[in-house]
Amino acid sequence: MVTGLVLDGSSFEIVAGPDRIGSRRRVSAQDQALLAGIGTRYVRAVYADATDDVFVTLGRDLWSWLEGDQGQLTALLERSSGLMTFEVRGPRSPNEAAWAVLRAPWELLARPDGGFLAADAVSRFCVVRRLGVPGVVPSPDGHRLGLVFMASAPRQQRELDFEAEEAAILAAVDETRVDLVVEDTGNPVQLGRRLADLDGMPVVHLSCHGVNRWQARADGQRVPALMMEDEIGGELPTTAADLIEVMTKAPRLVFVSACLTAASADASGHLPP
């Protein structure tokens, strides 16, 4: 069941499980412009290292839009207790209206007379974006978590603090509760071979640089890609299709930590959510 906002073409509903809150609303051209404007202000605030009050103002503007004339956001929050995951679900192939809503910085939502919803330690408000309807998720097996971690940092790219990321994983899970394998080549082919030697692993965590508009050929389509390493440590743009090809036994979860991987290939001028 979804708690949050469900988009269908150029209109949306706010739902709490099986119940719709308020009426269905259309995302007009004016709405798209408003949300795009908030996104632009958000980017400027990030690059300007703005103070919290700037971001709170953005969050209150988002609140006002989602609240609407029917008090829909207030009604949604009144139905929640404890941890609240606010899902923004769009169609698998969003149109411009849906993208405008998906790209908005919902993590900044703030009450008109208060601060960020995400700052409330009791409700622990968090945002999840999804394209399409989720499939059936298999139940966990009886084994402890197994995770392969690989960082890629080609010579042409800025060095990443991947050791801190690895340490954060161990701190969060505890090394006695996870089978952690580190693949240090940064190369997708070697990653695939390592996974094959292990007969697969439930989780693969990739940490690298990413782009959303990589062009393989001068006349080719621009696609998202991860900047991984070739055999000698040079830059090797790797698409989702490339990763699927090397992972002969698919993991249950692939976690990607890379810039711009949350942005669509046609996106420019804004930060990914």
Tab-separated table of N, CA and C in Angstrom, residues 31-134:
chain	number	residue	atom	x	y	z
A	31	ASP	N	1.439	24.694	-12.405
A	31	ASP	CA	2.027	23.850	-11.364
A	31	ASP	C	3.443	23.421	-11.752
A	32	GLN	N	3.612	23.031	-13.010
A	32	GLN	CA	4.931	22.619	-13.472
A	32	GLN	C	5.947	23.751	-13.319
A	33	ALA	N	5.523	24.953	-13.681
A	33	ALA	CA	6.418	26.108	-13.570
A	33	ALA	C	6.765	26.383	-12.109
A	34	LEU	N	5.766	26.270	-11.228
A	34	LEU	CA	6.008	26.505	-9.801
A	34	LEU	C	7.013	25.499	-9.242
A	35	LEU	N	6.808	24.215	-9.549
A	35	LEU	CA	7.699	23.179	-9.030
A	35	LEU	C	9.099	23.305	-9.631
A	36	ALA	N	9.173	23.648	-10.914
A	36	ALA	CA	10.478	23.858	-11.540
A	36	ALA	C	11.202	25.029	-10.898
A	37	GLY	N	10.449	26.062	-10.569
A	37	GLY	CA	11.047	27.222	-9.909
A	37	GLY	C	11.595	26.884	-8.538
A	38	ILE	N	10.870	26.061	-7.792
A	38	ILE	CA	11.368	25.622	-6.487
A	38	ILE	C	12.639	24.804	-6.668
A	39	GLY	N	12.653	23.946	-7.700
A	39	GLY	CA	13.854	23.163	-7.970
A	39	GLY	C	15.051	24.032	-8.302
A	40	THR	N	14.833	25.070	-9.095
A	40	THR	CA	15.920	25.991	-9.451
A	40	THR	C	16.437	26.728	-8.218
A	41	ARG	N	15.529	27.171	-7.367
A	41	ARG	CA	15.939	27.848	-6.126
A	41	ARG	C	16.713	26.898	-5.214
A	42	TYR	N	16.306	25.641	-5.222
A	42	TYR	CA	17.003	24.632	-4.408
A	42	TYR	C	18.441	24.457	-4.875
A	43	VAL	N	18.630	24.352	-6.195
A	43	VAL	CA	19.987	24.208	-6.737
A	43	VAL	C	20.853	25.403	-6.353
A	44	ARG	N	20.299	26.591	-6.502
A	44	ARG	CA	21.066	27.797	-6.166
A	44	ARG	C	21.418	27.819	-4.687
A	45	ALA	N	20.482	27.402	-3.848
A	45	ALA	CA	20.740	27.395	-2.403
A	45	ALA	C	21.828	26.395	-2.038
A	46	VAL	N	21.822	25.237	-2.708
A	46	VAL	CA	22.849	24.228	-2.436
A	46	VAL	C	24.226	24.767	-2.808
A	47	TYR	N	24.337	25.323	-4.016
A	47	TYR	CA	25.635	25.818	-4.475
A	47	TYR	C	26.095	27.044	-3.691
A	48	ALA	N	25.143	27.787	-3.125
A	48	ALA	CA	25.489	28.973	-2.341
A	48	ALA	C	25.747	28.629	-0.876
A	49	ASP	N	25.614	27.333	-0.525
A	49	ASP	CA	25.777	26.912	0.865
A	49	ASP	C	24.875	27.734	1.776
A	50	ALA	N	23.607	27.810	1.391
A	50	ALA	CA	22.636	28.658	2.085
A	50	ALA	C	22.351	28.147	3.493
A	51	THR	N	21.821	29.020	4.326
A	51	THR	CA	21.459	28.654	5.695
A	51	THR	C	20.124	27.906	5.699
A	52	ASP	N	19.813	27.276	6.828
A	52	ASP	CA	18.617	26.438	6.924
A	52	ASP	C	17.333	27.189	6.613
A	53	ASP	N	17.279	28.473	6.965
A	53	ASP	CA	16.029	29.207	6.759
A	53	ASP	C	15.651	29.287	5.286
A	54	VAL	N	16.644	29.288	4.394
A	54	VAL	CA	16.360	29.298	2.951
A	54	VAL	C	15.686	27.995	2.541
A	55	PHE	N	16.211	26.879	3.048
A	55	PHE	CA	15.641	25.580	2.700
A	55	PHE	C	14.274	25.367	3.355
A	56	VAL	N	14.104	25.896	4.564
A	56	VAL	CA	12.793	25.808	5.215
A	56	VAL	C	11.747	26.555	4.397
A	57	THR	N	12.103	27.704	3.856
A	57	THR	CA	11.179	28.457	3.009
A	57	THR	C	10.767	27.636	1.793
A	58	LEU	N	11.717	26.952	1.184
A	58	LEU	CA	11.404	26.082	0.047
A	58	LEU	C	10.457	24.965	0.478
A	59	GLY	N	10.726	24.387	1.647
A	59	GLY	CA	9.880	23.314	2.160
A	59	GLY	C	8.468	23.778	2.440
A	60	ARG	N	8.324	25.002	2.917
A	60	ARG	CA	6.985	25.552	3.187
A	60	ARG	C	6.243	25.842	1.880
A	61	ASP	N	6.966	26.253	0.855
A	61	ASP	CA	6.338	26.467	-0.449
A	61	ASP	C	5.822	25.150	-1.020
A	62	LEU	N	6.597	24.082	-0.863
A	62	LEU	CA	6.152	22.765	-1.302
A	62	LEU	C	4.932	22.312	-0.501
A	63	TRP	N	4.971	22.550	0.799
A	63	TRP	CA	3.831	22.206	1.663
A	63	TRP	C	2.561	22.901	1.148
A	64	SER	N	2.667	24.201	0.883
A	64	SER	CA	1.508	24.978	0.447
A	64	SER	C	0.925	24.410	-0.842
A	65	TRP	N	1.794	24.013	-1.771
A	65	TRP	CA	1.294	23.469	-3.034
A	65	TRP	C	0.604	22.118	-2.829
A	66	LEU	N	1.223	21.246	-2.043
A	66	LEU	CA	0.656	19.915	-1.852
A	66	LEU	C	-0.591	19.956	-0.962
A	67	GLU	N	-0.608	20.875	-0.010
A	67	GLU	CA	-1.762	21.031	0.881
A	67	GLU	C	-3.002	21.416	0.074
A	68	GLY	N	-2.830	22.328	-0.876
A	68	GLY	CA	-3.931	22.752	-1.722
A	68	GLY	C	-5.060	23.391	-0.933
A	69	ASP	N	-6.242	23.399	-1.535
A	69	ASP	CA	-7.415	23.997	-0.890
A	69	ASP	C	-8.129	23.011	0.028
A	70	GLN	N	-7.726	21.727	-0.036
A	70	GLN	CA	-8.444	20.698	0.711
A	70	GLN	C	-7.707	20.199	1.955
A	71	GLY	N	-6.539	20.787	2.240
A	71	GLY	CA	-5.780	20.348	3.414
A	71	GLY	C	-5.322	18.904	3.308
A	72	GLN	N	-4.920	18.484	2.095
A	72	GLN	CA	-4.622	17.072	1.859
A	72	GLN	C	-3.377	16.583	2.590
A	73	LEU	N	-2.326	17.396	2.648
A	73	LEU	CA	-1.115	16.954	3.323
A	73	LEU	C	-1.338	16.846	4.826
A	74	THR	N	-2.026	17.815	5.396
A	74	THR	CA	-2.350	17.757	6.828
A	74	THR	C	-3.145	16.500	7.150
A	75	ALA	N	-4.128	16.186	6.318
A	75	ALA	CA	-4.946	14.987	6.535
A	75	ALA	C	-4.117	13.720	6.417
A	76	LEU	N	-3.175	13.708	5.484
A	76	LEU	CA	-2.307	12.537	5.323
A	76	LEU	C	-1.445	12.327	6.565
A	77	LEU	N	-0.850	13.405	7.072
A	77	LEU	CA	0.027	13.296	8.240
A	77	LEU	C	-0.751	12.888	9.488
A	78	GLU	N	-1.996	13.324	9.591
A	78	GLU	CA	-2.808	12.967	10.754
A	78	GLU	C	-3.110	11.469	10.794
A	79	ARG	N	-3.063	10.816	9.649
A	79	ARG	CA	-3.331	9.378	9.597
A	79	ARG	C	-2.098	8.533	9.869
A	80	SER	N	-0.942	9.146	9.917
A	80	SER	CA	0.294	8.386	10.108
A	80	SER	C	0.721	8.414	11.566
A	81	SER	N	1.421	7.372	11.960
A	81	SER	CA	1.982	7.321	13.316
A	81	SER	C	3.338	6.625	13.238
A	82	GLY	N	4.287	7.142	13.981
A	82	GLY	CA	5.624	6.564	13.931
A	82	GLY	C	6.309	6.863	12.611
A	83	LEU	N	7.132	5.936	12.163
A	83	LEU	CA	7.896	6.110	10.933
A	83	LEU	C	6.970	6.342	9.745
A	84	MET	N	7.232	7.409	8.993
A	84	MET	CA	6.424	7.693	7.816
A	84	MET	C	7.288	7.725	6.570
A	85	THR	N	7.007	6.817	5.644
A	85	THR	CA	7.667	6.811	4.347
A	85	THR	C	6.709	7.426	3.339
A	86	PHE	N	7.083	8.561	2.816
A	86	PHE	CA	6.265	9.302	1.850
A	86	PHE	C	6.723	8.905	0.454
A	87	GLU	N	5.889	8.144	-0.248
A	87	GLU	CA	6.253	7.652	-1.572
A	87	GLU	C	5.681	8.560	-2.649
A	88	VAL	N	6.543	8.940	-3.590
A	88	VAL	CA	6.120	9.683	-4.769
A	88	VAL	C	6.257	8.713	-5.937
A	89	ARG	N	5.122	8.213	-6.417
A	89	ARG	CA	5.146	7.169	-7.443
A	89	ARG	C	4.662	7.726	-8.773
A	90	GLY	N	5.505	7.590	-9.786
A	90	GLY	CA	5.136	8.012	-11.133
A	90	GLY	C	5.028	6.833	-12.058
A	91	PRO	N	4.531	7.042	-13.266
A	91	PRO	CA	4.493	5.967	-14.253
A	91	PRO	C	5.907	5.566	-14.655
A	92	ARG	N	6.058	4.378	-15.226
A	92	ARG	CA	7.389	3.908	-15.608
A	92	ARG	C	8.049	4.844	-16.616
A	93	SER	N	7.252	5.454	-17.490
A	93	SER	CA	7.775	6.421	-18.468
A	93	SER	C	7.069	7.752	-18.239
A	94	PRO	N	7.583	8.583	-17.322
A	94	PRO	CA	6.884	9.822	-16.956
A	94	PRO	C	6.854	10.837	-18.100
A	95	ASN	N	5.768	11.615	-18.156
A	95	ASN	CA	5.742	12.764	-19.055
A	95	ASN	C	6.284	13.977	-18.312
A	96	GLU	N	6.255	15.138	-18.952
A	96	GLU	CA	6.855	16.327	-18.337
A	96	GLU	C	6.151	16.717	-17.037
A	97	ALA	N	4.835	16.564	-16.993
A	97	ALA	CA	4.104	16.904	-15.773
A	97	ALA	C	4.521	15.997	-14.620
A	98	ALA	N	4.635	14.703	-14.901
A	98	ALA	CA	5.037	13.764	-13.854
A	98	ALA	C	6.463	14.024	-13.406
A	99	TRP	N	7.359	14.330	-14.359
A	99	TRP	CA	8.742	14.613	-13.986
A	99	TRP	C	8.835	15.848	-13.091
A	100	ALA	N	8.010	16.832	-13.348
A	100	ALA	CA	8.037	18.046	-12.523
A	100	ALA	C	7.762	17.714	-11.070
A	101	VAL	N	6.815	16.791	-10.831
A	101	VAL	CA	6.493	16.397	-9.461
A	101	VAL	C	7.588	15.498	-8.888
A	102	LEU	N	8.055	14.543	-9.668
A	102	LEU	CA	9.080	13.612	-9.183
A	102	LEU	C	10.372	14.337	-8.807
A	103	ARG	N	10.719	15.373	-9.561
A	103	ARG	CA	11.991	16.065	-9.345
A	103	ARG	C	11.951	17.075	-8.196
A	104	ALA	N	10.780	17.401	-7.719
A	104	ALA	CA	10.689	18.388	-6.638
A	104	ALA	C	11.400	17.872	-5.388
A	105	PRO	N	12.058	18.748	-4.619
A	105	PRO	CA	12.821	18.318	-3.433
A	105	PRO	C	11.923	18.084	-2.226
A	106	TRP	N	11.138	16.999	-2.270
A	106	TRP	CA	10.170	16.713	-1.209
A	106	TRP	C	10.824	16.468	0.142
A	107	GLU	N	12.099	16.135	0.144
A	107	GLU	CA	12.805	15.946	1.408
A	107	GLU	C	12.807	17.216	2.263
A	108	LEU	N	12.548	18.364	1.643
A	108	LEU	CA	12.560	19.648	2.358
A	108	LEU	C	11.203	20.022	2.950
A	109	LEU	N	10.177	19.220	2.765
A	109	LEU	CA	8.838	19.582	3.254
A	109	LEU	C	8.895	20.108	4.690
A	110	ALA	N	8.288	21.255	4.899
A	110	ALA	CA	8.318	21.899	6.221
A	110	ALA	C	6.946	22.484	6.531
A	111	ARG	N	6.557	22.382	7.787
A	111	ARG	CA	5.260	22.927	8.212
A	111	ARG	C	5.269	24.451	8.131
A	112	PRO	N	4.111	25.042	7.858
A	112	PRO	CA	4.043	26.513	7.765
A	112	PRO	C	4.511	27.220	9.027
A	113	ASP	N	4.300	26.584	10.178
A	113	ASP	CA	4.683	27.205	11.450
A	113	ASP	C	5.806	26.440	12.151
A	114	GLY	N	6.551	25.641	11.382
A	114	GLY	CA	7.602	24.832	12.003
A	114	GLY	C	8.740	24.544	11.046
A	115	GLY	N	9.491	23.489	11.380
A	115	GLY	CA	10.662	23.144	10.582
A	115	GLY	C	10.413	21.951	9.684
A	116	PHE	N	11.509	21.337	9.265
A	116	PHE	CA	11.447	20.215	8.342
A	116	PHE	C	10.720	19.022	8.968
A	117	LEU	N	9.873	18.366	8.186
A	117	LEU	CA	9.259	17.125	8.654
A	117	LEU	C	10.338	16.079	8.937
A	118	ALA	N	11.383	16.069	8.116
A	118	ALA	CA	12.443	15.072	8.268
A	118	ALA	C	13.254	15.269	9.546
A	119	ALA	N	13.118	16.439	10.179
A	119	ALA	CA	13.865	16.691	11.412
A	119	ALA	C	13.154	16.156	12.646
A	120	ASP	N	11.932	15.666	12.480
A	120	ASP	CA	11.160	15.123	13.598
A	120	ASP	C	11.659	13.718	13.901
A	121	ALA	N	12.297	13.541	15.040
A	121	ALA	CA	12.898	12.252	15.387
A	121	ALA	C	11.864	11.168	15.671
A	122	VAL	N	10.614	11.566	15.907
A	122	VAL	CA	9.564	10.576	16.189
A	122	VAL	C	8.968	10.037	14.892
A	123	SER	N	8.540	10.936	14.004
A	123	SER	CA	7.923	10.478	12.753
A	123	SER	C	8.961	9.971	11.753
A	124	ARG	N	10.198	10.517	11.839
A	124	ARG	CA	11.287	10.099	10.944
A	124	ARG	C	10.837	10.078	9.487
A	125	PHE	N	10.245	11.186	9.065
A	125	PHE	CA	9.727	11.346	7.715
A	125	PHE	C	10.832	11.128	6.683
A	126	CYS	N	10.560	10.263	5.717
A	126	CYS	CA	11.531	10.054	4.639
A	126	CYS	C	10.796	9.907	3.325
A	127	VAL	N	11.483	10.196	2.231
A	127	VAL	CA	10.882	10.221	0.905
A	127	VAL	C	11.442	9.097	0.051
A	128	VAL	N	10.562	8.419	-0.678
A	128	VAL	CA	10.955	7.386	-1.629
A	128	VAL	C	10.302	7.712	-2.957
A	129	ARG	N	11.068	7.683	-4.033
A	129	ARG	CA	10.511	7.865	-5.375
A	129	ARG	C	10.518	6.523	-6.106
A	130	ARG	N	9.465	6.295	-6.868
A	130	ARG	CA	9.357	5.025	-7.585
A	130	ARG	C	8.764	5.278	-8.971
A	131	LEU	N	9.315	4.586	-9.958
A	131	LEU	CA	8.750	4.588	-11.299
A	131	LEU	C	8.078	3.246	-11.532
A	132	GLY	N	6.776	3.263	-11.751
A	132	GLY	CA	6.050	2.035	-12.003
A	132	GLY	C	5.583	1.361	-10.727
A	133	VAL	N	4.866	0.271	-10.913
A	133	VAL	CA	4.301	-0.486	-9.797
A	133	VAL	C	5.318	-1.526	-9.331
A	134	PRO	N	5.555	-1.654	-8.027
A	134	PRO	CA	6.552	-2.626	-7.549
A	134	PRO	C	6.111	-4.063	-7.811
